[in-house]
PDB file of C-alpha atoms and ligand atoms in Angstrom:
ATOM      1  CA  UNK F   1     255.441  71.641 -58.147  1.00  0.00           C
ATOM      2  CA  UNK F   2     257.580  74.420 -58.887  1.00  0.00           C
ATOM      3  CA  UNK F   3     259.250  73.762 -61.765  1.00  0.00           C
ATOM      4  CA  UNK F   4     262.280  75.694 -63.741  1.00  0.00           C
ATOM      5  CA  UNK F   5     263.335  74.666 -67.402  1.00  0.00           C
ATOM      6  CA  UNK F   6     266.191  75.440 -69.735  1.00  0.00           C
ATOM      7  CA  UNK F   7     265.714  74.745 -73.383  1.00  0.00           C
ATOM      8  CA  UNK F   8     267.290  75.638 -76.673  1.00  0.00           C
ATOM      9  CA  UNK F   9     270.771  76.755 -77.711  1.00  0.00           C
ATOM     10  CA  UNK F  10     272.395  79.525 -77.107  1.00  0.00           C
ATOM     11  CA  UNK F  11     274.170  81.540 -79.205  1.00  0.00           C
ATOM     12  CA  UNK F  12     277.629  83.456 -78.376  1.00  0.00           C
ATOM     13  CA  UNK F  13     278.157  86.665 -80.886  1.00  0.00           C
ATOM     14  CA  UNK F  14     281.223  86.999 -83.299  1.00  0.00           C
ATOM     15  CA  UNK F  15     280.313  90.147 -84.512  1.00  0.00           C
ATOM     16  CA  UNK F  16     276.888  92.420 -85.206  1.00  0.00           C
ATOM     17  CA  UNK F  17     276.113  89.774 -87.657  1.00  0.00           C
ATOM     18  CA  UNK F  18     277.566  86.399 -87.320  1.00  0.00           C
ATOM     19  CA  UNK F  19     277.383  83.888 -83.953  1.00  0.00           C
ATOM     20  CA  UNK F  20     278.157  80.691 -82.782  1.00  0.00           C
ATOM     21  CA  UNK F  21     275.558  78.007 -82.137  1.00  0.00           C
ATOM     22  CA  UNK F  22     274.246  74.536 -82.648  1.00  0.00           C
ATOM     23  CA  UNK F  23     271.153  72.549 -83.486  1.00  0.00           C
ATOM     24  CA  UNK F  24     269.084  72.436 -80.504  1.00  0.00           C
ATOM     25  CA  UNK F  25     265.326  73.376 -81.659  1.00  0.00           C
ATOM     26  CA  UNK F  26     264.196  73.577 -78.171  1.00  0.00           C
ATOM     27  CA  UNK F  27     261.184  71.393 -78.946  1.00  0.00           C
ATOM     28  CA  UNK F  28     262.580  69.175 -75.593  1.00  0.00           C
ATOM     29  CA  UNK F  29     262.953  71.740 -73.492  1.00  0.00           C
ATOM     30  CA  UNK F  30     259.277  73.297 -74.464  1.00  0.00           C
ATOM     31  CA  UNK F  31     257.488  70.099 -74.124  1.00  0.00           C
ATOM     32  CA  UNK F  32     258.979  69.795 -71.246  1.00  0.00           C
ATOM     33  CA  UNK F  33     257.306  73.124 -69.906  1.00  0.00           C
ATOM     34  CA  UNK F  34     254.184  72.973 -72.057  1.00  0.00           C
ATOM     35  CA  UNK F  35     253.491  68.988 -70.101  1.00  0.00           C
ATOM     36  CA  UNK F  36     254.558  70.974 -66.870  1.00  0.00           C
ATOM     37  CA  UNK F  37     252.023  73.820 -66.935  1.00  0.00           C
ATOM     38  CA  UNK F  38     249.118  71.348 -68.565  1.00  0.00           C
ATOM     39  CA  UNK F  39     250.042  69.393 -64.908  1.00  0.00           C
ATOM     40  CA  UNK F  40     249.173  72.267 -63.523  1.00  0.00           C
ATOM     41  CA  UNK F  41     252.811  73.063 -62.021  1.00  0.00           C
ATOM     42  CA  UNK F  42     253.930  76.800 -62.045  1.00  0.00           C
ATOM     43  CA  UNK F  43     256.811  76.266 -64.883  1.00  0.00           C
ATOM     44  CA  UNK F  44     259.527  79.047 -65.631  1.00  0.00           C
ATOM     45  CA  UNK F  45     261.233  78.466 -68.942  1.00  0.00           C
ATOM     46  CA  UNK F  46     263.986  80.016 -69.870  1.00  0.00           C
ATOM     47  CA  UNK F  47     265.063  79.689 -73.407  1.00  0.00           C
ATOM     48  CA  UNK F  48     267.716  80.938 -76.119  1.00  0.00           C
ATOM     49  CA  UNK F  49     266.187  81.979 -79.149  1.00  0.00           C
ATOM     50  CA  UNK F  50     263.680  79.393 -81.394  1.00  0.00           C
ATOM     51  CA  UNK F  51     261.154  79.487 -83.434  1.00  0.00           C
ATOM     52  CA  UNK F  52     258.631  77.563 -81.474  1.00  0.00           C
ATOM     53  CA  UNK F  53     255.209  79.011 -79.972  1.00  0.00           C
ATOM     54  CA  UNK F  54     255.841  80.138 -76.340  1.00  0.00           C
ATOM     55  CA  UNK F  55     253.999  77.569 -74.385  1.00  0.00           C
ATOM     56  CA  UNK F  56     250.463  78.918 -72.554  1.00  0.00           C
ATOM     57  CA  UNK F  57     250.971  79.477 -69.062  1.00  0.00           C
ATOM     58  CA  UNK F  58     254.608  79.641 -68.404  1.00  0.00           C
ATOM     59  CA  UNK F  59     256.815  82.276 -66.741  1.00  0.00           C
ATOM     60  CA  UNK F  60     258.987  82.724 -70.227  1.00  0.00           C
ATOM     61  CA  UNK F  61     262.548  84.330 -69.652  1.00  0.00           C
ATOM     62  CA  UNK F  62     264.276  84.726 -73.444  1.00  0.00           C
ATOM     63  CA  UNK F  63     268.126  84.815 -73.281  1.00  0.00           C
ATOM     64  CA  UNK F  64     270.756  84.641 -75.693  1.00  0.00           C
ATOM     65  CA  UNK F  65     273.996  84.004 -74.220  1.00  0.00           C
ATOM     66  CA  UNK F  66     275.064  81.125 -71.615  1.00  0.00           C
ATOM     67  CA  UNK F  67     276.200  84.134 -69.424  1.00  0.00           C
ATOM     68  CA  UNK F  68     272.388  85.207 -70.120  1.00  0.00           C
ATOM     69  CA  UNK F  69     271.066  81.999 -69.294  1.00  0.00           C
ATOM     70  CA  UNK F  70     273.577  81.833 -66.265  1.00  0.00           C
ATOM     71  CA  UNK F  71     272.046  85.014 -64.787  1.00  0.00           C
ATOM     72  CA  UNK F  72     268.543  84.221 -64.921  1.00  0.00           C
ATOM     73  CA  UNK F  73     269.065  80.603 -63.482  1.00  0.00           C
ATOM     74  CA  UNK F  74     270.639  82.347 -60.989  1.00  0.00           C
ATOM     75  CA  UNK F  75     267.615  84.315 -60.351  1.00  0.00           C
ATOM     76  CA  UNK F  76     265.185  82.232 -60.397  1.00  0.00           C
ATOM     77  CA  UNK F  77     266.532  78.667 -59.677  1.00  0.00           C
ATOM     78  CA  UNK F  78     265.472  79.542 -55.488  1.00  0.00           C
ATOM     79  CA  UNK F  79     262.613  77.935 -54.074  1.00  0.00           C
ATOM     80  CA  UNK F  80     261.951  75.617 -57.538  1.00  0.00           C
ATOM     81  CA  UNK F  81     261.156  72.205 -56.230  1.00  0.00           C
ATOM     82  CA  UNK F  82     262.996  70.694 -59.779  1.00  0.00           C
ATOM     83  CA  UNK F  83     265.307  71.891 -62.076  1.00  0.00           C
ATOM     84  CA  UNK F  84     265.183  70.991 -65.268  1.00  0.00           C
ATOM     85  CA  UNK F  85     268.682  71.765 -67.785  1.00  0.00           C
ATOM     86  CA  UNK F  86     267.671  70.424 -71.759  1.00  0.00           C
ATOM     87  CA  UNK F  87     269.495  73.567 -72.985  1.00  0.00           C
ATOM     88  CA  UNK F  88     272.280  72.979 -75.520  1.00  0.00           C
ATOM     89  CA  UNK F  89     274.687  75.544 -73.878  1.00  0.00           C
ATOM     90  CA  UNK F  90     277.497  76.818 -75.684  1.00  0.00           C
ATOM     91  CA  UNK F  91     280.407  75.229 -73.983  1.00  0.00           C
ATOM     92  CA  UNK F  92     282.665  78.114 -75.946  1.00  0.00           C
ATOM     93  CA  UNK F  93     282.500  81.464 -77.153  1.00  0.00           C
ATOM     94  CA  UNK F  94     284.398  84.218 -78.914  1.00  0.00           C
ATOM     95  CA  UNK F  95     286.814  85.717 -76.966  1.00  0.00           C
ATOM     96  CA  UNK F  96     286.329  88.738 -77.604  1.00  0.00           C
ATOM     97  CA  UNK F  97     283.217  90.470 -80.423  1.00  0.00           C
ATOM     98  CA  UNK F  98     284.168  92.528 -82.624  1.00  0.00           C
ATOM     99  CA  UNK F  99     281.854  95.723 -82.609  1.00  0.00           C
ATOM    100  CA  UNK F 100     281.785  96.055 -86.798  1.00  0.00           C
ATOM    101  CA  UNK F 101     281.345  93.523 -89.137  1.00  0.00           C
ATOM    102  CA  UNK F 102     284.587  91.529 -89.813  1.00  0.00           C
ATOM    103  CA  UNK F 103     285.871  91.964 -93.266  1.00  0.00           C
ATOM    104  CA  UNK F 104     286.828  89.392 -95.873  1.00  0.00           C
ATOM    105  CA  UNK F 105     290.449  90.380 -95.846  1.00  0.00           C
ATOM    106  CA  UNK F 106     292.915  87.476 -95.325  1.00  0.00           C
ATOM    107  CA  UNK F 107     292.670  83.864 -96.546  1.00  0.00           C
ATOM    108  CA  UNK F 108     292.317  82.610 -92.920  1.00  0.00           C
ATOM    109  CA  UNK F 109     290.903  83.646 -90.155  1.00  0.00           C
ATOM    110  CA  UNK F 110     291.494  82.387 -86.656  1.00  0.00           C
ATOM    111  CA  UNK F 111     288.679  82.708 -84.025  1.00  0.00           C
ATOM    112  CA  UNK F 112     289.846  82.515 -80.637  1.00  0.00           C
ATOM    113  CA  UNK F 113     287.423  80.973 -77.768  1.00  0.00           C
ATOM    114  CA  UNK F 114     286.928  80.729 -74.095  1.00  0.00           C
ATOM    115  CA  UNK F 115     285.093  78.612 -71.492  1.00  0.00           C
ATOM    116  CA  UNK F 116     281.771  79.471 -71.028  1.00  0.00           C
ATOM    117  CA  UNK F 117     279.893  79.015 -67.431  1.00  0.00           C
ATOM    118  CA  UNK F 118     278.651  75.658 -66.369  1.00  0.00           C
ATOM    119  CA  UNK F 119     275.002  76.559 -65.461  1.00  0.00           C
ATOM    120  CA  UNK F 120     273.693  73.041 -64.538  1.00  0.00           C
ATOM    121  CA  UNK F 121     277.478  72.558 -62.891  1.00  0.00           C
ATOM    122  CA  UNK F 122     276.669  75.645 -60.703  1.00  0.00           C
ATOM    123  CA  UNK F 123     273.723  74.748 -59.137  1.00  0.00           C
ATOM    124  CA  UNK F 124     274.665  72.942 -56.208  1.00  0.00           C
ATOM    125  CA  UNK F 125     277.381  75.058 -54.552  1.00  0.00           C
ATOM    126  CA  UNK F 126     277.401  78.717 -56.621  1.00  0.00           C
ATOM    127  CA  UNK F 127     273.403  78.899 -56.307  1.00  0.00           C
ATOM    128  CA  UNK F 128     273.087  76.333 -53.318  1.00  0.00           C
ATOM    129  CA  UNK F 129     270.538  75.011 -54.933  1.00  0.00           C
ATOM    130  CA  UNK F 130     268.725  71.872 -52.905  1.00  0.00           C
ATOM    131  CA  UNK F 131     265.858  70.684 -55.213  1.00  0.00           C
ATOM    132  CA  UNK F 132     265.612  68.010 -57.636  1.00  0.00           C
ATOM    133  CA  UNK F 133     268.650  68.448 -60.221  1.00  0.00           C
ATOM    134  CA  UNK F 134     267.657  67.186 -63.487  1.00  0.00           C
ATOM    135  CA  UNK F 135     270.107  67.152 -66.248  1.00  0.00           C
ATOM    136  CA  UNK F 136     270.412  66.190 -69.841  1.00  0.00           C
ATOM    137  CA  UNK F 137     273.413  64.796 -71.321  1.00  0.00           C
ATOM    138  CA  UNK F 138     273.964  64.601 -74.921  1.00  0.00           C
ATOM    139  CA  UNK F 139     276.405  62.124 -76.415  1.00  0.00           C
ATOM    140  CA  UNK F 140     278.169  60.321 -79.305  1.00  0.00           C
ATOM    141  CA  UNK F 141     279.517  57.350 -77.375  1.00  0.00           C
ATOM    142  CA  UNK F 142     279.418  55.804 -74.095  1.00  0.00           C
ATOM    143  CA  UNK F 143     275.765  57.511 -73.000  1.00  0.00           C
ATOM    144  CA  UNK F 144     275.768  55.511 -69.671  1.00  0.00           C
ATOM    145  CA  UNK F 145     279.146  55.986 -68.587  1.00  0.00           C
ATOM    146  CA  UNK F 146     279.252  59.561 -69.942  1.00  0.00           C
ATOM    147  CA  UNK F 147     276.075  60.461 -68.736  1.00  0.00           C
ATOM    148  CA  UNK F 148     276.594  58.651 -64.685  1.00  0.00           C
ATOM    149  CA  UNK F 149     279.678  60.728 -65.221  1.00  0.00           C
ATOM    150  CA  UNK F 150     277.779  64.198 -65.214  1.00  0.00           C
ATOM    151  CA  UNK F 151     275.627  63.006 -62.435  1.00  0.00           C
ATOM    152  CA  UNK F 152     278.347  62.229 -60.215  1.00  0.00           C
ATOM    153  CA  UNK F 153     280.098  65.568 -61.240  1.00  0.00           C
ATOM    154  CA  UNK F 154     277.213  68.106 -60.965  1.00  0.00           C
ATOM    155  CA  UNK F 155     275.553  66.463 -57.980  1.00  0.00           C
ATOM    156  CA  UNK F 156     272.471  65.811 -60.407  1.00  0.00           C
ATOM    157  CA  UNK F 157     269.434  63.357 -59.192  1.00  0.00           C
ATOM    158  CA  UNK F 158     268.927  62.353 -62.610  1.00  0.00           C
ATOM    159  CA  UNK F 159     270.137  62.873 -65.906  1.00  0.00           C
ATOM    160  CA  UNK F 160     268.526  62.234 -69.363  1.00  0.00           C
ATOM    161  CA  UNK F 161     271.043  60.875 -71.873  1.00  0.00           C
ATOM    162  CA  UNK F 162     270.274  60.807 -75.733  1.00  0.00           C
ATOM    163  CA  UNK F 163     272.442  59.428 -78.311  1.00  0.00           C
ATOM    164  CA  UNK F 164     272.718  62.386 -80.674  1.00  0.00           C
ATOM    165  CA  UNK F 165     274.829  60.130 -82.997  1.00  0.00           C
ATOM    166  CA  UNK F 166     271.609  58.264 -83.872  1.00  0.00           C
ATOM    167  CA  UNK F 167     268.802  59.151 -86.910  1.00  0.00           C
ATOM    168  CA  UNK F 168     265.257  60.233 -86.217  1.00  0.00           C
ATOM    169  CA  UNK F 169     266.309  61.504 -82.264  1.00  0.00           C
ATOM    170  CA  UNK F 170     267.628  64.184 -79.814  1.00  0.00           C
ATOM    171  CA  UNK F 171     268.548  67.813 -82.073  1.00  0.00           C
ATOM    172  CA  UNK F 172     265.560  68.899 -84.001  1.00  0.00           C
ATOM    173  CA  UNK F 173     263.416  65.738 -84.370  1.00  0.00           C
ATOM    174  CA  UNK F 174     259.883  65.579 -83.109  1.00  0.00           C
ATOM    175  CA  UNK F 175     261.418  62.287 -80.821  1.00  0.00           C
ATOM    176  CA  UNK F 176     263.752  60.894 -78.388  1.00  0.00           C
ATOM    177  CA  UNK F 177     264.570  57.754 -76.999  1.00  0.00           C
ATOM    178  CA  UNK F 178     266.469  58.174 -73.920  1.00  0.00           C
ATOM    179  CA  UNK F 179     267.920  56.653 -70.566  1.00  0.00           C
ATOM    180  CA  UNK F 180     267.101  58.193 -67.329  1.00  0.00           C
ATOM    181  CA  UNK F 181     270.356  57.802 -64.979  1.00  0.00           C
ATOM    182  CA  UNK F 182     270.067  57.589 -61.225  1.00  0.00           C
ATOM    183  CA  UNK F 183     272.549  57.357 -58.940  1.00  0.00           C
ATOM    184  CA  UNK F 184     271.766  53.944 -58.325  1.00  0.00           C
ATOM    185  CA  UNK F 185     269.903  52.400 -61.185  1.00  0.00           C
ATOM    186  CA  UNK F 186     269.740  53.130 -65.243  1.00  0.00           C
ATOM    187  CA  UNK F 187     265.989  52.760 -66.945  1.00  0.00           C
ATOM    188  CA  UNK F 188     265.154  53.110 -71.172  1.00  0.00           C
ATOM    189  CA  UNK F 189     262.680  54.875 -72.385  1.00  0.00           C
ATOM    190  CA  UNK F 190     262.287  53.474 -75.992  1.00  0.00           C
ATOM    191  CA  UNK F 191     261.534  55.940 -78.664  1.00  0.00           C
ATOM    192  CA  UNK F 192     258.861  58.126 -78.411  1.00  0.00           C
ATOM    193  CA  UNK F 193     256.988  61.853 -78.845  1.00  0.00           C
ATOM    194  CA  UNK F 194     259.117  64.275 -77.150  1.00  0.00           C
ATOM    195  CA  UNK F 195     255.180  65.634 -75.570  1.00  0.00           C
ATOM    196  CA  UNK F 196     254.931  61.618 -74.255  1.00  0.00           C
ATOM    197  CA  UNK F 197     258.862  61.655 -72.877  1.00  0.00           C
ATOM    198  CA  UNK F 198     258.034  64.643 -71.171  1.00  0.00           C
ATOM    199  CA  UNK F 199     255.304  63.483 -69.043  1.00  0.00           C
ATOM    200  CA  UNK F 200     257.261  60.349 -68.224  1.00  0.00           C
ATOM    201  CA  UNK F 201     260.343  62.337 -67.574  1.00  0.00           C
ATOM    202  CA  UNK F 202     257.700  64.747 -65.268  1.00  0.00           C
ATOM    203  CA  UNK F 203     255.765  61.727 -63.243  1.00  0.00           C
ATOM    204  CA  UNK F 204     259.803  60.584 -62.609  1.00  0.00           C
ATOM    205  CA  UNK F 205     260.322  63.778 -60.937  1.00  0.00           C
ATOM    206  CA  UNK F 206     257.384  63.533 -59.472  1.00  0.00           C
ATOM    207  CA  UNK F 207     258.353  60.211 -58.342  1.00  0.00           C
ATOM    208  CA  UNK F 208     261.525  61.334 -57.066  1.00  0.00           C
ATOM    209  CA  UNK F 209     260.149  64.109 -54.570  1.00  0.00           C
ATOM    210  CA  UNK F 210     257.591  62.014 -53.301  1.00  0.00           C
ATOM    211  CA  UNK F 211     260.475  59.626 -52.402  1.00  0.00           C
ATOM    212  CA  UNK F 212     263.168  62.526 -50.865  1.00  0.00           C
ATOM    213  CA  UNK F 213     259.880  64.171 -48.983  1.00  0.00           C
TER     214      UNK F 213
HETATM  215  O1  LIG T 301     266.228  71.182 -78.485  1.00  0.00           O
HETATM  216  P1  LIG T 301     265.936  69.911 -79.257  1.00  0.00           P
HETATM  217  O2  LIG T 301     266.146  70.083 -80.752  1.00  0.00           O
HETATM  218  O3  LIG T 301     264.572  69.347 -78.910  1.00  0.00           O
HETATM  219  O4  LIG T 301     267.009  68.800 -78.843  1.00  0.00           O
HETATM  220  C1  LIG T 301     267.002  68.275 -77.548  1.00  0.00           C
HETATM  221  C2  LIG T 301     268.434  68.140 -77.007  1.00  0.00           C
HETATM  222  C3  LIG T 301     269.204  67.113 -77.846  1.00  0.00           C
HETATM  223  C4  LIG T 301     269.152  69.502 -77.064  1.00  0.00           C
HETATM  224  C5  LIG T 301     268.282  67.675 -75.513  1.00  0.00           C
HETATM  225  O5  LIG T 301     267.645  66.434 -75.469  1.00  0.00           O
HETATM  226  C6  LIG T 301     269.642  67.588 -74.838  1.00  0.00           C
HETATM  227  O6  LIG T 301     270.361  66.604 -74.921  1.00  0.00           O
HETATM  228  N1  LIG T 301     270.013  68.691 -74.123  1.00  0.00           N
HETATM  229  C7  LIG T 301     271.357  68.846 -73.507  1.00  0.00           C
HETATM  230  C8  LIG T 301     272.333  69.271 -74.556  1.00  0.00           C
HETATM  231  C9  LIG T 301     273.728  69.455 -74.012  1.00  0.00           C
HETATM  232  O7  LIG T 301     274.266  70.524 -74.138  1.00  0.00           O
HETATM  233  O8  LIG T 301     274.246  68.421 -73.379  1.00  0.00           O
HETATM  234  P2  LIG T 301     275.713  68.353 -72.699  1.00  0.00           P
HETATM  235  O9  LIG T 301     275.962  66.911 -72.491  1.00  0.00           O
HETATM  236  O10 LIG T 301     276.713  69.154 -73.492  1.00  0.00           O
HETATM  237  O11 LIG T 301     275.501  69.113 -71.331  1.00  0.00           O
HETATM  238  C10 LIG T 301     275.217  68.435 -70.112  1.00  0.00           C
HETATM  239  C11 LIG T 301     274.273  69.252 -69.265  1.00  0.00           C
HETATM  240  O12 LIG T 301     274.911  70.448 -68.807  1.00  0.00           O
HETATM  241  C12 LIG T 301     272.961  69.677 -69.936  1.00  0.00           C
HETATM  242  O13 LIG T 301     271.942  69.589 -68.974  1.00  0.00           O
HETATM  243  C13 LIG T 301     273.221  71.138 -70.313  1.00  0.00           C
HETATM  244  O14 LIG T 301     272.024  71.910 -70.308  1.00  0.00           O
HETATM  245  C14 LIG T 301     274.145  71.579 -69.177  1.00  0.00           C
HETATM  246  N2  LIG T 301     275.131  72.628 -69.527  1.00  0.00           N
HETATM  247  C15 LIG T 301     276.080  72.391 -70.487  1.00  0.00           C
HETATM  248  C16 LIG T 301     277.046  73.332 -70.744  1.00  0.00           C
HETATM  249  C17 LIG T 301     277.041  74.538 -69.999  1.00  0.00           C
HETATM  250  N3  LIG T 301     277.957  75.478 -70.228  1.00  0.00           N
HETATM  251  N4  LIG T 301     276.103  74.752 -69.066  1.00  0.00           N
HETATM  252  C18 LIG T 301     275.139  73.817 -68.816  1.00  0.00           C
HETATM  253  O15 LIG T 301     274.268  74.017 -67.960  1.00  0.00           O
END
């Protein structure tokens, strides 16, 4: 297969020195596309910044920004036979960056933000993407119904929901326990390796095209 990956956070500038971000290691995302080329699929990975090895055998794209990320999705998401969103995009970022460091000067400062793009919500219609549409969905409460939610919404085939309320999974750790949502049916994965999840998550796409083909 053709395979395209998002992974890690991005992160939207403030000024030359300071940004806005959040916890996402990228380890999903990069085991993920490290199980992917080991299958011997041709894997593209694009990735905000982490400290992680670039995985052996992958077409690696680094971005910073969501509009970054946006742009090469947009590229490259053609002709990919899944699509694969772990990112943790930046759902804000500064309105506007300053070009010089912003000085300690008043007792309060107020940082103004704005939407950023909905990569995995573009697919479908902005990109006309037709592959496999794999999503994540990251949540505090309610993972089903949150999670069917942003199936229904971006026209996904599946989405991967983790609880990132709960110890020892999802941001940063070495694990995740998740559910894979289908349109039609729910199934847990108990906890394990994020390497392990992401050959199950892989033979479930794998699953899925032999079904749509
Ligand atoms: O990187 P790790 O430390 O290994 O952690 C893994 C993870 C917790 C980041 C991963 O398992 C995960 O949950 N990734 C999705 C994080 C997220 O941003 O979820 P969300 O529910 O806010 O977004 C829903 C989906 O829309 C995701 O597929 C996301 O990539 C995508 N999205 C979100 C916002 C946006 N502007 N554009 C997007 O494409």
């Amino acid at each position: 297969m053709n395979l395209l990956v998002t992974a890690g956070a991005t992160r939207e500038p403030i000024d030359p020195v300071r940004y806005l971000t959040n916890r996402s290691s990228g380890k999903m995302g990069y085991a993920i596309a490290s199980a992917g080329a080991q299958l011997g699929h041709r894997v593209t990975l694009i990735s905000g910044p982490t400290s992680l090895d670039i995985p052996s055998h992958v077409d690696f794209i680094p971005v910073e920004t969501a509009q970054e990320m946006l742009e090469a999705v947009k590229l490259k998401i053609g002709g990919k036979d899944a699509a694969i969103f772990s990112a943790a995009v930046a759902d804000y970022r500064p309105a506007s960056v300053s070009d010089s460091k912003i000085k300690k000067t008043a007792d309060a400062l107020t940082l103004e933000l704005v939407q950023n793009p909905d990569i995995l919500g573009s697919a479908r219609h902005q990109f006309k993407y037709d592959g496999i549409l794999v999503g994540f969905a990251a949540e505090t409460e309610n993972l089903e119904t949150n999670a069917r939610e942003k199936l229904r919404q971006k026209e996904c085939d599946l989405v991967v929901a983790n609880d990132i309320s709960k110890k020892g999974i999802g941001f940063d750790s070495d694990h995740n326990e998740v559910l894979l949502v289908y349109p039609e049916h729910t199934r847990p994965i108990p906890i394990d390796s994020k390497e392990r999840l992401a050959h199950t998550l892989l033979q479930a796409i794998h699953e899925l095209k032999v079904v749509g083909s």
